[in-house]
Amino acid sequence: MPQLNGGGGDDLGANDEMIAFKHEGDHEEKIRESAFTESDLADLKSSLVNESEISQNSAVIRRGQQEDQRIYTDKREHLDDVPKHQDGGMYKASYSGYPFLMLPEPYLPNGPVSPSSNKVSVVQQGMHPLTPLLPYDHFNPSPPHIPTDVSQKPGVHRHQSQEISGFYQLPQGQITPSMNWPNQPVYPLPSCGFRQSFSSGLQSSSSFPRFSHSLMLQSGMHPTGIPHPAIVPPSGKQEHDQFDRNIYVKSHPEAKREKEPKKPVIKKPLNAFMLYMKEMRAKVIAECTLKESAAINQILGRRWHALTREEQAKYYELARKERQLHMQLYPSWSARDNYKKRQREKS
DNA sequence: TTCCCTTTGAAGAGA
DNA sequence: TCTCTTCAAAGGGAA
């Protein structure tokens, strides 16, 4: 697995991920070989159902669990039939739905997309997973093919980081051969399954209201003026919409004065599972008609463990690159910063 | 309005 | 070094 070979001079968490990934893989193997027998799975489902019944709408959960169980069987059969190298089929579908790919209309190089149009389709054409962070450079007025160092931090030359530049400076529809974006068809599985086509869930943008451009814009602006998903207003997501409006609607000085006192918070880069959740959440919602995040996350957690090593490795690699870019953009940032903020807010 | 729930993983704090 | 805690996303639900 190339991204986990520890080579290439990339020492940003690669070892840890390797360990973690092996652990996940071992866990998965255990799941596959013993723990995930149908009876155990049924127990798991049952326990989850019970838990769900205690705390939330049980009817919906049960339906999801039953669906999951049914589809788990389908998936196992499917995995037996499909060669490993075709796992990318899922990936193609998965990342096409990555929320950060929903570029706001004014910033779409291919022209505006009407609200009723499928914004996902704009990025489904050979888009690489890490283009979620495309907005970093997408707001750069320079033509995409001209490397421009948008980072104002001394010593940080993002376009010189081959990996990063390859991912974050790609214009839409452009992909390097090294990325080897899989192009296999997605697996057709029924709803609430472990894997299935994204198309059904993402064809209607109205199904994902929070994935509209406001979601991408919630990230705020990097000090360089580059929007970044990790930057949010200090008061949290409750103000995201207002924050967006301040940036993109209010252009008069009064609006500027309103937001000036608010210092954006640089949030933690997403880990592999968070990236997976962010991508798959909408699909689970669409399939299972679930709305409660706690229940959705339970399903996603189980699906995460049901992923193959290769599938998980892609998310680990994405997360690693997220951290890498985050570190380059905010070299002085530490997760501790947000700890302190919370503590100060509480005190 | 704010916090909780629920998941996994990364990172920091403390023993 | 190990264990524990916090925070990332998400949005319904409870207080």
Short mmCIF file of C-alpha atoms (C1' of nucleotides) in Angstrom, two decimals:
data_model
loop_
_atom_site.label_atom_id
_atom_site.label_comp_id
_atom_site.label_asym_id
_atom_site.label_seq_id
_atom_site.Cartn_x
_atom_site.Cartn_y
_atom_site.Cartn_z
CA MET A 1 0.00 0.00 0.00
CA PRO A 2 1.92 2.98 -1.22
CA GLN A 3 0.54 5.60 1.06
CA LEU A 4 1.48 3.61 4.10
CA ASN A 5 4.97 2.65 3.21
CA GLY A 6 6.40 5.44 5.28
CA GLY A 7 8.53 6.61 2.44
CA GLY A 8 8.66 9.82 0.53
CA GLY A 9 9.95 11.79 3.46
CA ASP A 10 6.48 12.25 4.75
CA ASP A 11 6.85 11.88 8.44
CA LEU A 12 3.69 13.60 9.49
CA GLY A 13 1.96 10.98 11.45
CA ALA A 14 2.65 8.24 9.03
CA ASN A 15 3.95 5.90 11.65
CA ASP A 16 1.08 6.47 13.94
CA GLU A 17 -1.32 5.87 11.17
CA MET A 18 0.49 2.78 10.23
CA ILE A 19 0.04 1.46 13.69
CA ALA A 20 -3.48 2.60 13.88
CA PHE A 21 -4.26 1.24 10.52
CA LYS A 22 -2.77 -2.09 11.30
CA HIS A 23 -4.79 -2.09 14.39
CA GLU A 24 -7.89 -1.30 12.46
CA GLY A 25 -7.02 -3.91 9.97
CA ASP A 26 -6.45 -6.50 12.64
CA HIS A 27 -9.67 -5.54 14.16
CA GLU A 28 -11.33 -5.86 10.85
CA GLU A 29 -9.78 -9.23 10.32
CA LYS A 30 -11.08 -10.33 13.63
CA ILE A 31 -14.44 -9.03 12.71
CA ARG A 32 -14.38 -10.83 9.44
CA GLU A 33 -13.01 -14.10 10.66
CA SER A 34 -14.84 -14.57 13.88
CA ALA A 35 -16.68 -11.72 15.42
CA PHE A 36 -18.76 -10.85 12.46
CA THR A 37 -20.59 -14.04 12.13
CA GLU A 38 -24.16 -13.56 11.34
CA SER A 39 -25.23 -14.41 14.85
CA ASP A 40 -22.81 -11.98 16.37
CA LEU A 41 -23.85 -9.40 13.93
CA ALA A 42 -27.38 -10.03 14.92
CA ASP A 43 -26.40 -9.58 18.53
CA LEU A 44 -24.71 -6.36 17.66
CA LYS A 45 -27.72 -5.21 15.82
CA SER A 46 -29.92 -6.27 18.64
CA SER A 47 -27.86 -4.43 21.19
CA LEU A 48 -27.81 -1.39 19.06
CA VAL A 49 -31.49 -1.62 18.58
CA ASN A 50 -31.99 -1.88 22.29
CA GLU A 51 -29.79 1.07 22.90
CA SER A 52 -31.61 2.96 20.27
CA GLU A 53 -34.90 2.03 21.74
CA ILE A 54 -33.85 3.48 25.01
CA SER A 55 -32.74 6.79 23.76
CA GLN A 56 -34.31 7.48 20.45
CA ASN A 57 -36.87 6.67 17.91
CA SER A 58 -36.73 2.92 17.82
CA ALA A 59 -38.76 2.28 14.77
CA VAL A 60 -36.47 4.10 12.48
CA ILE A 61 -33.39 2.63 14.07
CA ARG A 62 -34.69 -0.88 13.83
CA ARG A 63 -35.34 -0.42 10.22
CA GLY A 64 -31.84 0.79 9.72
CA GLN A 65 -30.37 -2.07 11.67
CA GLN A 66 -32.33 -4.64 9.78
CA GLU A 67 -31.36 -3.08 6.56
CA ASP A 68 -27.75 -3.06 7.64
CA GLN A 69 -27.85 -6.67 8.54
CA ARG A 70 -29.39 -7.62 5.27
CA ILE A 71 -26.91 -5.59 3.35
CA TYR A 72 -24.02 -6.82 5.36
CA THR A 73 -24.67 -10.22 3.94
CA ASP A 74 -24.84 -8.74 0.49
CA LYS A 75 -21.60 -6.96 1.04
CA ARG A 76 -19.76 -9.99 2.24
CA GLU A 77 -20.88 -11.88 -0.78
CA HIS A 78 -19.96 -9.01 -2.92
CA LEU A 79 -16.52 -8.70 -1.43
CA ASP A 80 -15.91 -12.30 -2.14
CA ASP A 81 -16.69 -11.71 -5.73
CA VAL A 82 -14.96 -8.44 -6.30
CA PRO A 83 -11.18 -8.24 -6.52
CA LYS A 84 -9.50 -5.99 -4.02
CA HIS A 85 -8.32 -3.55 -6.59
CA GLN A 86 -11.83 -2.70 -7.43
CA ASP A 87 -12.53 -1.26 -4.06
CA GLY A 88 -11.91 2.06 -5.58
CA GLY A 89 -15.32 1.88 -7.05
CA MET A 90 -16.73 2.77 -3.74
CA TYR A 91 -14.24 5.50 -3.46
CA LYS A 92 -15.24 7.13 -6.61
CA ALA A 93 -18.74 7.31 -5.38
CA SER A 94 -17.78 8.28 -1.91
CA TYR A 95 -15.67 11.24 -2.56
CA SER A 96 -17.91 12.60 -5.18
CA GLY A 97 -20.10 13.45 -2.29
CA TYR A 98 -17.54 15.10 -0.13
CA PRO A 99 -19.18 18.22 1.13
CA PHE A 100 -16.27 20.54 0.63
CA LEU A 101 -16.47 19.82 -3.02
CA MET A 102 -19.61 21.84 -3.19
CA LEU A 103 -18.09 24.96 -4.48
CA PRO A 104 -20.11 28.11 -4.22
CA GLU A 105 -21.43 29.27 -7.48
CA PRO A 106 -19.30 32.35 -7.83
CA TYR A 107 -16.22 30.23 -7.49
CA LEU A 108 -17.03 27.50 -9.90
CA PRO A 109 -14.68 27.76 -12.79
CA ASN A 110 -17.12 26.03 -15.02
CA GLY A 111 -19.76 28.58 -14.36
CA PRO A 112 -22.54 28.86 -11.90
CA VAL A 113 -24.64 25.94 -10.99
CA SER A 114 -28.24 26.50 -10.43
CA PRO A 115 -29.59 25.58 -7.03
CA SER A 116 -31.64 22.87 -8.55
CA SER A 117 -28.76 21.38 -10.37
CA ASN A 118 -26.68 18.66 -8.89
CA LYS A 119 -23.66 20.38 -7.52
CA VAL A 120 -22.08 17.05 -6.90
CA SER A 121 -22.00 16.32 -10.54
CA VAL A 122 -19.66 19.20 -10.98
CA VAL A 123 -17.08 17.47 -8.92
CA GLN A 124 -17.81 13.93 -9.79
CA GLN A 125 -15.78 14.04 -12.89
CA GLY A 126 -12.44 12.81 -11.79
CA MET A 127 -12.26 14.87 -8.69
CA HIS A 128 -9.75 13.76 -6.18
CA PRO A 129 -10.75 13.27 -2.59
CA LEU A 130 -8.48 15.95 -1.30
CA THR A 131 -10.08 18.55 -3.40
CA PRO A 132 -12.26 19.10 -0.42
CA LEU A 133 -9.65 21.60 0.49
CA LEU A 134 -9.56 22.97 -2.97
CA PRO A 135 -10.99 26.25 -1.76
CA TYR A 136 -7.60 27.09 -0.33
CA ASP A 137 -6.38 27.70 -3.79
CA HIS A 138 -9.62 27.94 -5.51
CA PHE A 139 -10.01 31.45 -4.29
CA ASN A 140 -6.65 32.29 -5.58
CA PRO A 141 -7.13 34.63 -8.49
CA SER A 142 -4.24 33.06 -10.30
CA PRO A 143 -5.04 30.54 -12.97
CA PRO A 144 -5.07 27.05 -11.56
CA HIS A 145 -2.27 25.85 -13.73
CA ILE A 146 0.07 28.50 -12.46
CA PRO A 147 1.48 27.56 -9.09
CA THR A 148 1.05 30.39 -6.72
CA ASP A 149 2.18 30.41 -3.19
CA VAL A 150 -0.89 31.55 -1.37
CA SER A 151 0.61 31.06 2.00
CA GLN A 152 1.91 34.19 3.55
CA LYS A 153 3.78 32.29 6.16
CA PRO A 154 7.52 32.47 5.72
CA GLY A 155 9.14 29.28 4.72
CA VAL A 156 5.93 27.67 3.68
CA HIS A 157 5.70 27.08 0.00
CA ARG A 158 2.73 24.93 -0.53
CA HIS A 159 3.11 24.61 -4.22
CA GLN A 160 6.51 23.17 -3.67
CA SER A 161 5.15 20.40 -1.60
CA GLN A 162 4.55 17.90 -4.31
CA GLU A 163 1.95 15.95 -2.50
CA ILE A 164 0.07 18.92 -1.29
CA SER A 165 0.20 20.80 -4.48
CA GLY A 166 -0.98 17.79 -6.31
CA PHE A 167 -4.04 17.64 -4.19
CA TYR A 168 -4.88 21.17 -3.34
CA GLN A 169 -4.11 23.01 -6.46
CA LEU A 170 -5.95 20.85 -8.85
CA PRO A 171 -8.60 22.61 -10.78
CA GLN A 172 -11.83 20.78 -11.09
CA GLY A 173 -11.79 17.84 -13.36
CA GLN A 174 -8.05 17.71 -13.38
CA ILE A 175 -6.25 14.87 -11.76
CA THR A 176 -2.73 13.67 -11.82
CA PRO A 177 -1.95 10.17 -12.98
CA SER A 178 -0.36 9.44 -9.65
CA MET A 179 -3.66 9.92 -7.98
CA ASN A 180 -4.98 7.09 -10.00
CA TRP A 181 -8.53 7.98 -9.32
CA PRO A 182 -10.54 4.83 -9.51
CA ASN A 183 -13.18 4.68 -12.10
CA GLN A 184 -14.91 1.46 -11.39
CA PRO A 185 -18.63 1.43 -11.15
CA VAL A 186 -20.10 1.72 -7.74
CA TYR A 187 -21.67 -1.24 -6.13
CA PRO A 188 -25.39 -1.31 -6.46
CA LEU A 189 -26.69 -2.11 -3.03
CA PRO A 190 -30.03 -1.46 -1.50
CA SER A 191 -30.63 1.28 0.99
CA CYS A 192 -28.90 1.33 4.38
CA GLY A 193 -26.25 -0.97 3.03
CA PHE A 194 -22.58 -0.90 3.81
CA ARG A 195 -21.69 0.30 0.40
CA GLN A 196 -23.72 1.52 -2.41
CA SER A 197 -23.92 4.08 -5.06
CA PHE A 198 -23.86 7.63 -3.99
CA SER A 199 -25.79 8.71 -6.95
CA SER A 200 -29.15 7.97 -5.47
CA GLY A 201 -28.42 9.99 -2.43
CA LEU A 202 -26.71 12.87 -4.06
CA GLN A 203 -28.67 13.44 -7.15
CA SER A 204 -30.88 15.85 -5.42
CA SER A 205 -29.05 18.70 -3.85
CA SER A 206 -32.17 19.50 -1.94
CA SER A 207 -31.53 16.39 0.08
CA PHE A 208 -28.40 17.97 1.47
CA PRO A 209 -29.25 21.47 2.39
CA ARG A 210 -26.24 21.80 4.65
CA PHE A 211 -24.02 20.78 1.81
CA SER A 212 -24.83 23.85 -0.08
CA HIS A 213 -22.14 26.39 -0.50
CA SER A 214 -22.79 27.70 2.96
CA LEU A 215 -21.29 24.56 4.31
CA MET A 216 -18.10 25.07 2.51
CA LEU A 217 -18.06 28.71 3.36
CA GLN A 218 -18.63 28.04 6.99
CA SER A 219 -14.98 27.44 7.17
CA GLY A 220 -14.21 31.11 7.15
CA MET A 221 -11.07 32.69 5.99
CA HIS A 222 -7.47 31.96 6.54
CA PRO A 223 -5.42 35.00 7.58
CA THR A 224 -4.08 35.01 4.09
CA GLY A 225 -7.57 35.57 2.84
CA ILE A 226 -7.92 32.01 1.77
CA PRO A 227 -11.00 30.27 3.04
CA HIS A 228 -10.28 27.17 5.01
CA PRO A 229 -12.70 24.61 6.37
CA ALA A 230 -10.84 24.57 9.63
CA ILE A 231 -11.52 28.21 10.34
CA VAL A 232 -14.81 28.96 11.97
CA PRO A 233 -16.17 31.81 13.96
CA PRO A 234 -15.29 31.51 17.61
CA SER A 235 -18.81 31.00 18.80
CA GLY A 236 -19.29 27.82 16.90
CA LYS A 237 -21.62 26.49 14.29
CA GLN A 238 -24.59 28.39 15.54
CA GLU A 239 -23.16 31.40 13.87
CA HIS A 240 -21.98 29.81 10.71
CA ASP A 241 -24.72 31.21 8.60
CA GLN A 242 -24.32 34.62 10.02
CA PHE A 243 -20.62 34.35 9.55
CA ASP A 244 -21.11 33.42 5.94
CA ARG A 245 -23.37 36.32 5.39
CA ASN A 246 -20.90 38.63 6.93
CA ILE A 247 -18.25 37.51 4.55
CA TYR A 248 -20.12 37.10 1.36
CA VAL A 249 -23.11 39.37 1.61
CA LYS A 250 -22.22 42.19 3.90
CA SER A 251 -19.60 44.15 2.15
CA HIS A 252 -20.10 47.55 3.69
CA PRO A 253 -17.85 48.79 6.50
CA GLU A 254 -20.54 48.32 9.07
CA ALA A 255 -20.60 44.64 8.45
CA LYS A 256 -16.85 44.52 8.73
CA ARG A 257 -16.94 46.24 12.05
CA GLU A 258 -19.44 43.71 13.27
CA LYS A 259 -17.26 40.77 12.59
CA GLU A 260 -13.90 42.24 13.36
CA PRO A 261 -13.99 41.49 17.08
CA LYS A 262 -14.58 37.83 16.35
CA LYS A 263 -11.36 36.02 15.94
CA PRO A 264 -11.85 32.88 13.90
CA VAL A 265 -11.07 29.62 15.55
CA ILE A 266 -8.78 27.23 13.76
CA LYS A 267 -10.29 23.85 14.22
CA LYS A 268 -8.64 20.51 14.34
CA PRO A 269 -8.08 18.75 11.08
CA LEU A 270 -10.45 15.91 10.56
CA ASN A 271 -9.26 12.41 11.20
CA ALA A 272 -9.96 9.50 8.94
CA PHE A 273 -13.22 8.57 10.51
CA MET A 274 -14.43 12.13 10.57
CA LEU A 275 -13.75 12.39 6.88
CA TYR A 276 -15.58 9.18 6.34
CA MET A 277 -18.50 10.36 8.41
CA LYS A 278 -18.69 13.65 6.70
CA GLU A 279 -18.83 11.96 3.38
CA MET A 280 -21.21 9.18 4.23
CA ARG A 281 -23.56 10.98 6.54
CA ALA A 282 -25.74 12.32 3.81
CA LYS A 283 -25.96 8.92 2.26
CA VAL A 284 -27.05 7.28 5.47
CA ILE A 285 -29.59 9.99 6.03
CA ALA A 286 -30.98 9.50 2.59
CA GLU A 287 -31.05 5.75 2.84
CA CYS A 288 -32.29 5.31 6.34
CA THR A 289 -34.30 8.48 6.77
CA LEU A 290 -32.46 9.02 9.98
CA LYS A 291 -31.91 12.48 11.29
CA GLU A 292 -30.44 12.01 14.70
CA SER A 293 -26.72 12.22 14.45
CA ALA A 294 -26.13 9.88 17.34
CA ALA A 295 -27.94 7.08 15.56
CA ILE A 296 -26.34 7.93 12.26
CA ASN A 297 -22.92 7.88 13.80
CA GLN A 298 -23.54 4.47 15.25
CA ILE A 299 -24.29 3.16 11.81
CA LEU A 300 -21.30 4.92 10.39
CA GLY A 301 -19.09 3.50 13.07
CA ARG A 302 -20.13 0.00 12.19
CA ARG A 303 -19.74 0.66 8.52
CA TRP A 304 -16.32 2.03 9.19
CA HIS A 305 -15.26 -1.21 10.75
CA ALA A 306 -16.79 -3.10 7.89
CA LEU A 307 -14.63 -1.30 5.38
CA THR A 308 -11.74 -3.13 3.85
CA ARG A 309 -8.21 -2.16 4.68
CA GLU A 310 -7.84 -0.53 1.35
CA GLU A 311 -10.93 1.50 1.82
CA GLN A 312 -9.91 2.67 5.24
CA ALA A 313 -6.39 3.34 4.08
CA LYS A 314 -7.66 5.92 1.68
CA TYR A 315 -9.31 7.81 4.46
CA TYR A 316 -6.23 7.54 6.64
CA GLU A 317 -4.23 8.93 3.80
CA LEU A 318 -6.69 11.74 3.32
CA ALA A 319 -6.55 12.54 6.99
CA ARG A 320 -2.80 12.50 6.92
CA LYS A 321 -2.75 14.98 4.10
CA GLU A 322 -5.31 17.08 5.88
CA ARG A 323 -3.05 17.25 8.88
CA GLN A 324 -0.11 17.93 6.67
CA LEU A 325 -1.78 20.85 5.01
CA HIS A 326 -3.17 22.07 8.27
CA MET A 327 0.31 22.04 9.71
CA GLN A 328 1.65 23.97 6.79
CA LEU A 329 -1.09 26.54 6.90
CA TYR A 330 -1.00 26.95 10.64
CA PRO A 331 2.44 25.87 11.80
CA SER A 332 2.00 27.45 15.20
CA TRP A 333 -1.42 25.99 15.81
CA SER A 334 -1.90 23.32 18.39
CA ALA A 335 -4.92 21.38 19.46
CA ARG A 336 -4.15 22.81 22.83
CA ASP A 337 -5.27 26.17 21.56
CA ASN A 338 -8.81 25.00 21.31
CA TYR A 339 -8.60 23.34 24.69
CA LYS A 340 -7.71 26.65 26.18
CA LYS A 341 -10.49 28.40 24.39
CA ARG A 342 -13.03 26.03 25.74
CA GLN A 343 -11.65 26.32 29.23
CA ARG A 344 -11.71 30.07 29.05
CA GLU A 345 -15.24 30.04 27.71
CA LYS A 346 -16.41 27.78 30.49
CA SER A 347 -14.71 29.73 33.21
"C1'" DT B 1 -29.84 28.81 24.12
"C1'" DT B 2 -26.81 25.38 25.46
"C1'" DC B 3 -25.42 20.92 26.15
"C1'" DC B 4 -25.80 15.92 25.27
"C1'" DC B 5 -25.57 12.04 22.42
"C1'" DT B 6 -22.74 8.92 19.35
"C1'" DT B 7 -18.86 7.40 16.58
"C1'" DT B 8 -13.21 7.01 15.70
"C1'" DG B 9 -8.85 9.01 15.69
"C1'" DA B 10 -5.33 12.57 16.83
"C1'" DA B 11 -3.16 15.04 20.20
"C1'" DG B 12 -2.38 17.01 24.65
"C1'" DA B 13 -2.11 16.49 29.77
"C1'" DG B 14 -0.89 14.16 33.68
"C1'" DA B 15 0.72 10.21 36.41
"C1'" DT C 1 5.32 5.09 28.55
"C1'" DC C 2 0.76 4.66 29.54
"C1'" DT C 3 -3.87 6.26 30.47
"C1'" DC C 4 -7.25 9.61 30.33
"C1'" DT C 5 -9.41 13.68 28.33
"C1'" DT C 6 -10.64 16.80 24.74
"C1'" DC C 7 -11.95 17.93 20.24
"C1'" DA C 8 -12.93 17.39 15.58
"C1'" DA C 9 -18.66 16.73 12.45
"C1'" DA C 10 -23.51 16.51 12.71
"C1'" DG C 11 -28.22 17.68 14.07
"C1'" DG C 12 -32.14 16.07 16.80
"C1'" DG C 13 -33.54 16.11 21.48
"C1'" DA C 14 -33.59 17.46 26.22
"C1'" DA C 15 -32.98 20.77 29.85
#
